[in-house]
PDB file of C-alpha atoms in Angstrom:
ATOM      1  CA  UNK A1256       3.430  11.982  16.612  1.00  0.00           C
ATOM      2  CA  UNK A1257       3.766   8.263  15.968  1.00  0.00           C
ATOM      3  CA  UNK A1258       1.576   6.032  18.111  1.00  0.00           C
ATOM      4  CA  UNK A1259       2.960   2.815  19.574  1.00  0.00           C
ATOM      5  CA  UNK A1260       1.050   0.050  21.349  1.00  0.00           C
ATOM      6  CA  UNK A1261       3.218  -2.115  23.606  1.00  0.00           C
ATOM      7  CA  UNK A1262       1.803  -5.515  24.572  1.00  0.00           C
ATOM      8  CA  UNK A1263       4.104  -7.129  27.139  1.00  0.00           C
ATOM      9  CA  UNK A1264       3.043  -9.103  30.229  1.00  0.00           C
ATOM     10  CA  UNK A1265       6.340  -8.636  32.108  1.00  0.00           C
ATOM     11  CA  UNK A1266       5.376  -5.578  34.179  1.00  0.00           C
ATOM     12  CA  UNK A1267       8.949  -4.408  34.766  1.00  0.00           C
ATOM     13  CA  UNK A1268       9.956  -4.728  31.111  1.00  0.00           C
ATOM     14  CA  UNK A1269       6.688  -3.073  30.121  1.00  0.00           C
ATOM     15  CA  UNK A1270       7.350  -0.031  32.341  1.00  0.00           C
ATOM     16  CA  UNK A1271      10.972   0.189  31.233  1.00  0.00           C
ATOM     17  CA  UNK A1272      10.075   0.115  27.547  1.00  0.00           C
ATOM     18  CA  UNK A1273       7.303   2.681  28.003  1.00  0.00           C
ATOM     19  CA  UNK A1274       9.694   5.039  29.798  1.00  0.00           C
ATOM     20  CA  UNK A1275      12.351   4.784  27.092  1.00  0.00           C
ATOM     21  CA  UNK A1276       9.953   5.029  24.151  1.00  0.00           C
ATOM     22  CA  UNK A1277       8.161   8.042  25.618  1.00  0.00           C
ATOM     23  CA  UNK A1278      11.592   9.629  26.129  1.00  0.00           C
ATOM     24  CA  UNK A1279      12.135   9.226  22.374  1.00  0.00           C
ATOM     25  CA  UNK A1280       9.025  11.302  21.737  1.00  0.00           C
ATOM     26  CA  UNK A1281       6.553   8.568  20.808  1.00  0.00           C
ATOM     27  CA  UNK A1282       2.938   8.385  21.972  1.00  0.00           C
ATOM     28  CA  UNK A1283       2.969   5.056  23.832  1.00  0.00           C
ATOM     29  CA  UNK A1284       0.068   2.997  25.172  1.00  0.00           C
ATOM     30  CA  UNK A1285       0.738  -0.279  26.965  1.00  0.00           C
ATOM     31  CA  UNK A1286      -1.166  -3.455  27.768  1.00  0.00           C
ATOM     32  CA  UNK A1287      -0.273  -6.463  29.916  1.00  0.00           C
ATOM     33  CA  UNK A1288      -2.538  -8.979  28.192  1.00  0.00           C
ATOM     34  CA  UNK A1289      -4.257  -9.799  24.915  1.00  0.00           C
ATOM     35  CA  UNK A1290      -7.763  -8.753  25.993  1.00  0.00           C
ATOM     36  CA  UNK A1291      -6.682  -5.246  26.956  1.00  0.00           C
ATOM     37  CA  UNK A1292      -4.685  -4.955  23.735  1.00  0.00           C
ATOM     38  CA  UNK A1293      -7.690  -6.027  21.634  1.00  0.00           C
ATOM     39  CA  UNK A1294      -9.870  -3.403  23.355  1.00  0.00           C
ATOM     40  CA  UNK A1295      -7.255  -0.709  22.710  1.00  0.00           C
ATOM     41  CA  UNK A1296      -6.943  -1.699  19.052  1.00  0.00           C
ATOM     42  CA  UNK A1297     -10.711  -1.497  18.638  1.00  0.00           C
ATOM     43  CA  UNK A1298     -10.663   2.098  19.855  1.00  0.00           C
ATOM     44  CA  UNK A1299      -7.873   3.597  17.755  1.00  0.00           C
ATOM     45  CA  UNK A1300      -5.149   2.815  15.240  1.00  0.00           C
ATOM     46  CA  UNK A1301      -1.417   2.599  15.924  1.00  0.00           C
ATOM     47  CA  UNK A1302       1.629   3.059  13.730  1.00  0.00           C
ATOM     48  CA  UNK A1303       3.534   0.284  15.515  1.00  0.00           C
ATOM     49  CA  UNK A1304       2.599  -2.611  17.783  1.00  0.00           C
ATOM     50  CA  UNK A1305       5.372  -4.188  19.866  1.00  0.00           C
ATOM     51  CA  UNK A1306       3.887  -7.555  20.634  1.00  0.00           C
ATOM     52  CA  UNK A1307       4.939 -10.255  23.072  1.00  0.00           C
ATOM     53  CA  UNK A1308       4.028 -13.732  21.830  1.00  0.00           C
ATOM     54  CA  UNK A1309       3.471 -15.504  25.148  1.00  0.00           C
ATOM     55  CA  UNK A1310       0.626 -13.642  26.852  1.00  0.00           C
ATOM     56  CA  UNK A1311      -1.306 -14.816  29.922  1.00  0.00           C
ATOM     57  CA  UNK A1312      -4.640 -14.942  28.087  1.00  0.00           C
ATOM     58  CA  UNK A1313      -3.572 -15.786  24.563  1.00  0.00           C
ATOM     59  CA  UNK A1314      -0.695 -15.457  22.122  1.00  0.00           C
ATOM     60  CA  UNK A1315       0.682 -12.711  19.965  1.00  0.00           C
ATOM     61  CA  UNK A1316       0.211 -14.654  16.745  1.00  0.00           C
ATOM     62  CA  UNK A1317      -3.565 -14.600  17.163  1.00  0.00           C
ATOM     63  CA  UNK A1318      -3.535 -10.930  18.136  1.00  0.00           C
ATOM     64  CA  UNK A1319      -1.432 -10.089  15.073  1.00  0.00           C
ATOM     65  CA  UNK A1320      -4.022 -11.925  12.987  1.00  0.00           C
ATOM     66  CA  UNK A1321      -6.641  -9.509  14.314  1.00  0.00           C
ATOM     67  CA  UNK A1322      -4.516  -6.422  13.698  1.00  0.00           C
ATOM     68  CA  UNK A1323      -3.506  -6.807  10.067  1.00  0.00           C
ATOM     69  CA  UNK A1324      -6.953  -7.178   8.412  1.00  0.00           C
ATOM     70  CA  UNK A1325      -8.308  -4.073  10.172  1.00  0.00           C
ATOM     71  CA  UNK A1326      -5.087  -2.042  10.229  1.00  0.00           C
ATOM     72  CA  UNK A1327      -2.954  -3.189   7.269  1.00  0.00           C
ATOM     73  CA  UNK A1328      -0.561  -0.230   7.595  1.00  0.00           C
ATOM     74  CA  UNK A1329       0.225  -0.955  11.244  1.00  0.00           C
ATOM     75  CA  UNK A1330       3.739  -2.329  11.687  1.00  0.00           C
ATOM     76  CA  UNK A1331       4.061  -5.305  14.049  1.00  0.00           C
ATOM     77  CA  UNK A1332       7.303  -6.328  15.757  1.00  0.00           C
ATOM     78  CA  UNK A1333       7.310  -9.443  17.924  1.00  0.00           C
ATOM     79  CA  UNK A1334       9.190  -9.472  21.233  1.00  0.00           C
ATOM     80  CA  UNK A1335       9.644 -13.012  22.507  1.00  0.00           C
ATOM     81  CA  UNK A1336      11.780 -15.542  24.303  1.00  0.00           C
ATOM     82  CA  UNK A1337      10.972 -18.079  21.568  1.00  0.00           C
ATOM     83  CA  UNK A1338      14.100 -18.302  19.457  1.00  0.00           C
ATOM     84  CA  UNK A1339      13.302 -21.328  17.296  1.00  0.00           C
ATOM     85  CA  UNK A1340      13.338 -20.779  13.553  1.00  0.00           C
ATOM     86  CA  UNK A1341       9.830 -22.192  13.197  1.00  0.00           C
ATOM     87  CA  UNK A1342       8.555 -19.609  15.682  1.00  0.00           C
ATOM     88  CA  UNK A1343      10.218 -16.801  13.748  1.00  0.00           C
ATOM     89  CA  UNK A1344       8.745 -18.039  10.466  1.00  0.00           C
ATOM     90  CA  UNK A1345       5.313 -18.208  12.054  1.00  0.00           C
ATOM     91  CA  UNK A1346       5.743 -14.614  13.199  1.00  0.00           C
ATOM     92  CA  UNK A1347       6.591 -13.394   9.707  1.00  0.00           C
ATOM     93  CA  UNK A1348       3.712 -15.394   8.242  1.00  0.00           C
ATOM     94  CA  UNK A1349       1.356 -13.679  10.718  1.00  0.00           C
ATOM     95  CA  UNK A1350       2.367 -10.334   9.259  1.00  0.00           C
ATOM     96  CA  UNK A1351       5.181  -9.083  11.503  1.00  0.00           C
ATOM     97  CA  UNK A1352       8.080  -7.170   9.972  1.00  0.00           C
ATOM     98  CA  UNK A1353      10.601  -8.134  12.641  1.00  0.00           C
ATOM     99  CA  UNK A1354      11.121 -10.715  15.385  1.00  0.00           C
ATOM    100  CA  UNK A1355      13.273  -9.735  18.365  1.00  0.00           C
ATOM    101  CA  UNK A1356      14.286 -12.394  20.861  1.00  0.00           C
ATOM    102  CA  UNK A1357      14.741 -11.765  24.582  1.00  0.00           C
ATOM    103  CA  UNK A1358      16.917 -10.674  26.198  1.00  0.00           C
ATOM    104  CA  UNK A1359      17.528  -7.705  23.904  1.00  0.00           C
ATOM    105  CA  UNK A1360      19.146  -4.300  24.124  1.00  0.00           C
ATOM    106  CA  UNK A1361      16.538  -1.614  24.721  1.00  0.00           C
ATOM    107  CA  UNK A1362      18.857   0.942  23.142  1.00  0.00           C
ATOM    108  CA  UNK A1363      19.141  -1.168  20.005  1.00  0.00           C
ATOM    109  CA  UNK A1364      15.345  -1.518  19.886  1.00  0.00           C
ATOM    110  CA  UNK A1365      14.977   2.256  20.168  1.00  0.00           C
ATOM    111  CA  UNK A1366      17.370   2.801  17.275  1.00  0.00           C
ATOM    112  CA  UNK A1367      15.578   0.149  15.213  1.00  0.00           C
ATOM    113  CA  UNK A1368      12.229   1.886  15.764  1.00  0.00           C
ATOM    114  CA  UNK A1369      13.640   5.309  14.861  1.00  0.00           C
ATOM    115  CA  UNK A1370      15.202   3.901  11.697  1.00  0.00           C
ATOM    116  CA  UNK A1371      11.998   2.084  10.759  1.00  0.00           C
ATOM    117  CA  UNK A1372       9.815   5.182  11.155  1.00  0.00           C
ATOM    118  CA  UNK A1373      12.340   7.262   9.182  1.00  0.00           C
ATOM    119  CA  UNK A1374      12.288   4.707   6.360  1.00  0.00           C
ATOM    120  CA  UNK A1375       8.484   4.585   6.295  1.00  0.00           C
ATOM    121  CA  UNK A1376       8.282   8.374   6.194  1.00  0.00           C
ATOM    122  CA  UNK A1377      10.766   8.481   3.318  1.00  0.00           C
ATOM    123  CA  UNK A1378       8.749   5.994   1.299  1.00  0.00           C
ATOM    124  CA  UNK A1379       5.342   7.407   2.195  1.00  0.00           C
ATOM    125  CA  UNK A1380       3.459   8.439  -0.958  1.00  0.00           C
ATOM    126  CA  UNK A1381       2.679  12.105  -1.330  1.00  0.00           C
ATOM    127  CA  UNK A1382      -0.598  13.120   0.232  1.00  0.00           C
ATOM    128  CA  UNK A1383      -3.522  13.419  -2.129  1.00  0.00           C
ATOM    129  CA  UNK A1384      -4.243  17.153  -2.043  1.00  0.00           C
ATOM    130  CA  UNK A1385      -6.044  19.933  -3.859  1.00  0.00           C
ATOM    131  CA  UNK A1386      -4.849  23.419  -2.928  1.00  0.00           C
ATOM    132  CA  UNK A1387      -5.385  26.585  -4.952  1.00  0.00           C
ATOM    133  CA  UNK A1388      -4.574  29.049  -2.190  1.00  0.00           C
ATOM    134  CA  UNK A1389      -8.210  29.404  -1.158  1.00  0.00           C
ATOM    135  CA  UNK A1390      -9.693  25.925  -1.131  1.00  0.00           C
ATOM    136  CA  UNK A1391      -7.659  23.184   0.518  1.00  0.00           C
ATOM    137  CA  UNK A1392      -8.729  19.533   0.305  1.00  0.00           C
ATOM    138  CA  UNK A1393      -6.712  16.692   1.814  1.00  0.00           C
ATOM    139  CA  UNK A1394      -8.323  13.513   0.544  1.00  0.00           C
ATOM    140  CA  UNK A1395      -5.914  11.247   2.420  1.00  0.00           C
ATOM    141  CA  UNK A1396      -6.775  12.721   5.814  1.00  0.00           C
ATOM    142  CA  UNK A1397     -10.278  13.941   4.899  1.00  0.00           C
ATOM    143  CA  UNK A1398      -9.556  17.496   5.991  1.00  0.00           C
ATOM    144  CA  UNK A1399     -10.678  20.676   4.235  1.00  0.00           C
ATOM    145  CA  UNK A1400     -10.580  24.432   4.631  1.00  0.00           C
ATOM    146  CA  UNK A1401     -11.640  27.561   2.766  1.00  0.00           C
ATOM    147  CA  UNK A1402      -9.429  30.624   3.234  1.00  0.00           C
ATOM    148  CA  UNK A1403      -7.964  29.004   6.321  1.00  0.00           C
ATOM    149  CA  UNK A1404     -11.291  28.135   7.951  1.00  0.00           C
ATOM    150  CA  UNK A1405     -12.128  24.476   8.415  1.00  0.00           C
ATOM    151  CA  UNK A1406     -14.879  22.947   6.301  1.00  0.00           C
ATOM    152  CA  UNK A1407     -17.017  20.048   7.478  1.00  0.00           C
ATOM    153  CA  UNK A1408     -17.466  17.578   4.616  1.00  0.00           C
ATOM    154  CA  UNK A1409     -19.042  14.137   4.665  1.00  0.00           C
ATOM    155  CA  UNK A1410     -17.273  11.052   3.287  1.00  0.00           C
ATOM    156  CA  UNK A1411     -19.589  11.140   0.257  1.00  0.00           C
ATOM    157  CA  UNK A1412     -18.766  14.816  -0.338  1.00  0.00           C
ATOM    158  CA  UNK A1413     -15.041  14.006  -0.260  1.00  0.00           C
ATOM    159  CA  UNK A1414     -15.687  11.197  -2.727  1.00  0.00           C
ATOM    160  CA  UNK A1415     -17.550  13.527  -5.092  1.00  0.00           C
ATOM    161  CA  UNK A1416     -14.934  16.259  -4.824  1.00  0.00           C
ATOM    162  CA  UNK A1417     -12.191  13.714  -5.486  1.00  0.00           C
ATOM    163  CA  UNK A1418     -13.866  12.750  -8.777  1.00  0.00           C
ATOM    164  CA  UNK A1419     -14.101  16.388  -9.805  1.00  0.00           C
ATOM    165  CA  UNK A1420     -10.537  17.283  -8.814  1.00  0.00           C
ATOM    166  CA  UNK A1421      -9.099  14.288 -10.668  1.00  0.00           C
ATOM    167  CA  UNK A1422     -11.007  15.242 -13.815  1.00  0.00           C
ATOM    168  CA  UNK A1423     -10.489  19.005 -14.122  1.00  0.00           C
ATOM    169  CA  UNK A1424     -12.298  20.780 -16.977  1.00  0.00           C
ATOM    170  CA  UNK A1425     -13.907  17.519 -18.036  1.00  0.00           C
ATOM    171  CA  UNK A1426     -17.682  17.353 -18.184  1.00  0.00           C
ATOM    172  CA  UNK A1427     -18.777  14.558 -15.868  1.00  0.00           C
ATOM    173  CA  UNK A1428     -22.183  13.332 -16.921  1.00  0.00           C
ATOM    174  CA  UNK A1429     -24.796  12.692 -14.284  1.00  0.00           C
ATOM    175  CA  UNK A1430     -24.791   9.013 -15.260  1.00  0.00           C
ATOM    176  CA  UNK A1431     -21.032   8.732 -14.797  1.00  0.00           C
ATOM    177  CA  UNK A1432     -21.213  10.395 -11.404  1.00  0.00           C
ATOM    178  CA  UNK A1433     -24.052   8.131 -10.305  1.00  0.00           C
ATOM    179  CA  UNK A1434     -22.101   5.036 -11.377  1.00  0.00           C
ATOM    180  CA  UNK A1435     -18.894   6.141  -9.633  1.00  0.00           C
ATOM    181  CA  UNK A1436     -20.670   7.085  -6.415  1.00  0.00           C
ATOM    182  CA  UNK A1437     -22.161   3.641  -5.882  1.00  0.00           C
ATOM    183  CA  UNK A1438     -20.337   2.726  -2.681  1.00  0.00           C
ATOM    184  CA  UNK A1439     -18.801  -0.505  -1.433  1.00  0.00           C
ATOM    185  CA  UNK A1440     -21.961  -1.348   0.536  1.00  0.00           C
ATOM    186  CA  UNK A1441     -23.983  -1.066  -2.690  1.00  0.00           C
ATOM    187  CA  UNK A1442     -25.841   2.013  -1.480  1.00  0.00           C
ATOM    188  CA  UNK A1443     -27.048   3.642  -4.666  1.00  0.00           C
ATOM    189  CA  UNK A1444     -26.863   7.402  -5.045  1.00  0.00           C
ATOM    190  CA  UNK A1445     -29.996   8.484  -6.907  1.00  0.00           C
ATOM    191  CA  UNK A1446     -30.607  11.542  -9.089  1.00  0.00           C
ATOM    192  CA  UNK A1447     -32.202  13.566  -6.280  1.00  0.00           C
ATOM    193  CA  UNK A1448     -29.372  12.775  -3.861  1.00  0.00           C
ATOM    194  CA  UNK A1449     -26.797  13.776  -6.476  1.00  0.00           C
ATOM    195  CA  UNK A1450     -28.480  17.130  -7.116  1.00  0.00           C
ATOM    196  CA  UNK A1451     -28.847  17.824  -3.408  1.00  0.00           C
ATOM    197  CA  UNK A1452     -25.225  16.841  -2.711  1.00  0.00           C
ATOM    198  CA  UNK A1453     -23.851  19.074  -5.477  1.00  0.00           C
ATOM    199  CA  UNK A1454     -25.880  21.986  -4.110  1.00  0.00           C
ATOM    200  CA  UNK A1455     -24.650  21.338  -0.575  1.00  0.00           C
ATOM    201  CA  UNK A1456     -21.007  21.121  -1.681  1.00  0.00           C
ATOM    202  CA  UNK A1457     -21.323  24.365  -3.629  1.00  0.00           C
ATOM    203  CA  UNK A1458     -22.746  26.074  -0.573  1.00  0.00           C
ATOM    204  CA  UNK A1459     -19.619  25.121   1.339  1.00  0.00           C
ATOM    205  CA  UNK A1460     -16.767  25.593  -1.136  1.00  0.00           C
ATOM    206  CA  UNK A1461     -18.206  28.540  -3.110  1.00  0.00           C
ATOM    207  CA  UNK A1462     -19.249  30.554  -0.070  1.00  0.00           C
ATOM    208  CA  UNK A1463     -16.606  33.234  -0.593  1.00  0.00           C
ATOM    209  CA  UNK A1464     -16.707  34.127  -4.260  1.00  0.00           C
ATOM    210  CA  UNK A1465     -15.303  31.334  -6.406  1.00  0.00           C
ATOM    211  CA  UNK A1466     -17.031  29.009  -8.837  1.00  0.00           C
ATOM    212  CA  UNK A1467     -15.756  25.471  -8.547  1.00  0.00           C
ATOM    213  CA  UNK A1468     -18.547  23.341 -10.024  1.00  0.00           C
ATOM    214  CA  UNK A1469     -20.281  24.470 -13.199  1.00  0.00           C
ATOM    215  CA  UNK A1470     -23.591  22.984 -14.294  1.00  0.00           C
ATOM    216  CA  UNK A1471     -23.664  21.828 -17.912  1.00  0.00           C
ATOM    217  CA  UNK A1472     -27.420  21.797 -18.389  1.00  0.00           C
ATOM    218  CA  UNK A1473     -28.892  18.556 -19.598  1.00  0.00           C
ATOM    219  CA  UNK A1474     -25.531  16.764 -19.311  1.00  0.00           C
ATOM    220  CA  UNK A1475     -23.781  17.029 -15.950  1.00  0.00           C
ATOM    221  CA  UNK A1476     -21.135  19.065 -14.169  1.00  0.00           C
ATOM    222  CA  UNK A1477     -17.629  20.430 -14.737  1.00  0.00           C
ATOM    223  CA  UNK A1478     -14.883  21.266 -12.245  1.00  0.00           C
ATOM    224  CA  UNK A1479     -13.713  24.790 -13.098  1.00  0.00           C
ATOM    225  CA  UNK A1480     -11.168  25.135 -10.299  1.00  0.00           C
ATOM    226  CA  UNK A1481     -12.228  28.311  -8.515  1.00  0.00           C
ATOM    227  CA  UNK A1482     -12.982  30.749 -11.315  1.00  0.00           C
ATOM    228  CA  UNK A1483     -13.980  34.187 -10.078  1.00  0.00           C
ATOM    229  CA  UNK A1484     -17.657  34.952 -10.489  1.00  0.00           C
TER     230      UNK A1484
END
């Protein structure tokens, strides 16, 4: 279900929009001011933010500036009484995809949102998956299962498995793995950590009879894709 955050200080309009958007099947959270909206955004991500510009404790432009760096995929639509061209341009420059001036038709807004979500879904890239009928790995959502039972994997384990799955049958040297697993915070993965992590991953994904990671002694490892032992 798509999640929408509505930030609108007009209490009546806020309630009316929430009622209509919930009726459309969306998961809607609302705020009456910028501070509440910022707290909500810090706690979870939203697919769409409907954002009033003139708020009692700030303005929507500044709030949009906080949203986009942390949540670049979140769509922002401004709702405002400001109808000057310079205000609209400022809204687009802040990262909004649309700028709707008040008063507006709630029905038209509902149709616009439905059309926008349908378009985004149509253009959404295919999920990054590995699925051989036994082992299922969703790298986009960081979800995994073995024979239908959920597997708990760490972010580093997903990163390692992604390297293997994208290089099937290739021998990945220990040096190459160590270089690729150096993370964005410059936390180095050492030889011992690599060995321990490979062993831990094997214990999870090979628990029911398949061989997924083969040791090439003295060199590294190879993804064999679930060969039967």
